[in-house]
């Protein structure tokens, strides 16, 4: 278990980035896939698993359920045959939102589950009403006992569920639950993110019958059993986007390998308009930049394939050193501009108009300072800001960044950045 509480990054700005980097597999694909592995009746091996804190926490929750975990370099084998209880560790579930993704899998396997309202990043309220309402419609009894929520799936009612918000987590939970129940379950207005498609591909490889992943309607025909498989999840489009934005603002010429360019279409279009040269060949994205960027004018986050909320903080940083003003609307989460306050400590000029809107006035350069990560993607944004700031920048509370990036500093220093991890 990695413990990077107290670690900091020391960054000396000004270096351009050159070379090539290979993108890790996707945190947001790996987590629901690990959760779903408990539904198999033989061991499951997930390959190329990134070394990140959210994976560590998920594995600890699976072990608390009784699963046997074997780790061979970045390949993880989960043996679900020893799982013995359906109570997701309530303590742990407070530390990580991804424990919510275990709900569907534990309900499918045990017909009962228990969690506490999950924790997660400080990016706004993280309700699970859509998950709970869907489970109730599918015949699950839900009982609130203190901080805990108890679920009891006495009799499954296959039916159509229409989501009022295309929630990633709710879509994943319904799919996980439905694929091991008898009957036909349909989801209208599901999430269409690539990570949903990857989860469905994983479950289908185990024998599930799921149709329409990535479209506005997903249909699941329940099966009696799911067999263990070996599976390699998709690469992380948010990490790939983070590296692209780093090159955009630092300047340089970088080949990003193991990418899935179509997953970053919205970002690539913006970076080209801002002045980057981007060429794509199979799973390699080559990005070149002279770091003289012009503002894109307006960025609005939305559900896939619109611009992803997880790259909003990263593009906020790019906007601070692009010529012109940029208005950014955050339409998914209620408090995802905490990083703006930290960026203004680096001399950025950002007006926080509301919880969902900022106006960024581009300036020539940022100046190094001591700043603090408040969440995973905001923390990564502060690292990028340090790469271009004049002088030294210290980013504190980088355990947030380690939740989703496997040693971000190693990738960036491999490309020529002057960044070091300071352990206290
Ligand atoms: C997933 O979170 C991702 N996390 C998030 O990535 C990502 O930002 C988000 O999807 C949107 O793409 C993982 O996959 C582990 P949602 P999730 O349910 O499932 C509201 C990162 O940085 N909502 O799609 O929690 C919710 O408040 C993380 O890697 C309800 O109102 O997101 C939000 O406004 C951050 N009720 C919107 O829907 C519910 O029951 C989208 O949330 C559920 C969600």
PDB file of N, CA and C in Angstrom, residues 41 47 69 72 96 175 177 188 220 250 260 267 308 312 324 335 354 406:
ATOM      1  N   UNK A  41     -16.728 -17.016 -11.197  1.00  0.00           N
ATOM      2  CA  UNK A  41     -16.641 -18.181 -10.301  1.00  0.00           C
ATOM      3  C   UNK A  41     -15.301 -18.896 -10.438  1.00  0.00           C
ATOM      4  N   UNK A  47      -4.471  -7.168 -16.308  1.00  0.00           N
ATOM      5  CA  UNK A  47      -3.073  -6.891 -16.684  1.00  0.00           C
ATOM      6  C   UNK A  47      -2.817  -5.394 -16.782  1.00  0.00           C
ATOM      7  N   UNK A  69      -5.798 -12.031  -3.259  1.00  0.00           N
ATOM      8  CA  UNK A  69      -5.206 -11.168  -4.301  1.00  0.00           C
ATOM      9  C   UNK A  69      -3.758 -11.596  -4.507  1.00  0.00           C
ATOM     10  N   UNK A  72       1.599  -9.861  -9.531  1.00  0.00           N
ATOM     11  CA  UNK A  72       2.824 -10.248 -10.238  1.00  0.00           C
ATOM     12  C   UNK A  72       3.183  -9.078 -11.144  1.00  0.00           C
ATOM     13  N   UNK A  96     -13.046   6.230  -0.304  1.00  0.00           N
ATOM     14  CA  UNK A  96     -12.937   6.222  -1.760  1.00  0.00           C
ATOM     15  C   UNK A  96     -14.303   6.002  -2.402  1.00  0.00           C
ATOM     16  N   UNK A 175     -25.378  -2.281 -14.565  1.00  0.00           N
ATOM     17  CA  UNK A 175     -24.866  -3.332 -15.461  1.00  0.00           C
ATOM     18  C   UNK A 175     -24.332  -4.504 -14.639  1.00  0.00           C
ATOM     19  N   UNK A 177     -25.013  -5.432 -11.589  1.00  0.00           N
ATOM     20  CA  UNK A 177     -26.091  -6.139 -10.877  1.00  0.00           C
ATOM     21  C   UNK A 177     -26.900  -7.001 -11.858  1.00  0.00           C
ATOM     22  N   UNK A 188     -31.863   3.247 -20.246  1.00  0.00           N
ATOM     23  CA  UNK A 188     -32.028   4.361 -21.177  1.00  0.00           C
ATOM     24  C   UNK A 188     -31.242   5.557 -20.621  1.00  0.00           C
ATOM     25  N   UNK A 220     -29.220  -5.686 -21.154  1.00  0.00           N
ATOM     26  CA  UNK A 220     -28.492  -6.774 -20.500  1.00  0.00           C
ATOM     27  C   UNK A 220     -29.430  -7.961 -20.359  1.00  0.00           C
ATOM     28  N   UNK A 250       4.467  23.787 -22.058  1.00  0.00           N
ATOM     29  CA  UNK A 250       5.931  23.856 -21.878  1.00  0.00           C
ATOM     30  C   UNK A 250       6.629  24.092 -23.212  1.00  0.00           C
ATOM     31  N   UNK A 260      -5.441   6.160 -27.003  1.00  0.00           N
ATOM     32  CA  UNK A 260      -6.602   5.865 -27.864  1.00  0.00           C
ATOM     33  C   UNK A 260      -7.121   7.225 -28.320  1.00  0.00           C
ATOM     34  N   UNK A 267     -10.411  17.251 -26.729  1.00  0.00           N
ATOM     35  CA  UNK A 267      -9.211  18.009 -26.296  1.00  0.00           C
ATOM     36  C   UNK A 267      -8.304  18.282 -27.481  1.00  0.00           C
ATOM     37  N   UNK A 308     -14.356  16.489 -21.285  1.00  0.00           N
ATOM     38  CA  UNK A 308     -14.482  15.801 -19.993  1.00  0.00           C
ATOM     39  C   UNK A 308     -14.204  16.696 -18.792  1.00  0.00           C
ATOM     40  N   UNK A 312     -10.907  19.454 -16.983  1.00  0.00           N
ATOM     41  CA  UNK A 312     -11.234  20.888 -16.817  1.00  0.00           C
ATOM     42  C   UNK A 312     -10.129  21.625 -16.054  1.00  0.00           C
ATOM     43  N   UNK A 324      -5.178  35.906 -24.327  1.00  0.00           N
ATOM     44  CA  UNK A 324      -6.607  36.158 -24.422  1.00  0.00           C
ATOM     45  C   UNK A 324      -7.362  35.644 -23.202  1.00  0.00           C
ATOM     46  N   UNK A 335     -18.254  21.779  -7.427  1.00  0.00           N
ATOM     47  CA  UNK A 335     -17.183  22.558  -6.793  1.00  0.00           C
ATOM     48  C   UNK A 335     -15.831  22.172  -7.337  1.00  0.00           C
ATOM     49  N   UNK A 354     -18.518  31.952 -10.267  1.00  0.00           N
ATOM     50  CA  UNK A 354     -19.423  31.140  -9.428  1.00  0.00           C
ATOM     51  C   UNK A 354     -18.786  29.762  -9.277  1.00  0.00           C
ATOM     52  N   UNK A 406       0.163   7.188 -11.904  1.00  0.00           N
ATOM     53  CA  UNK A 406       1.236   6.302 -11.428  1.00  0.00           C
ATOM     54  C   UNK A 406       2.563   7.048 -11.568  1.00  0.00           C
TER      55      UNK A 406
END
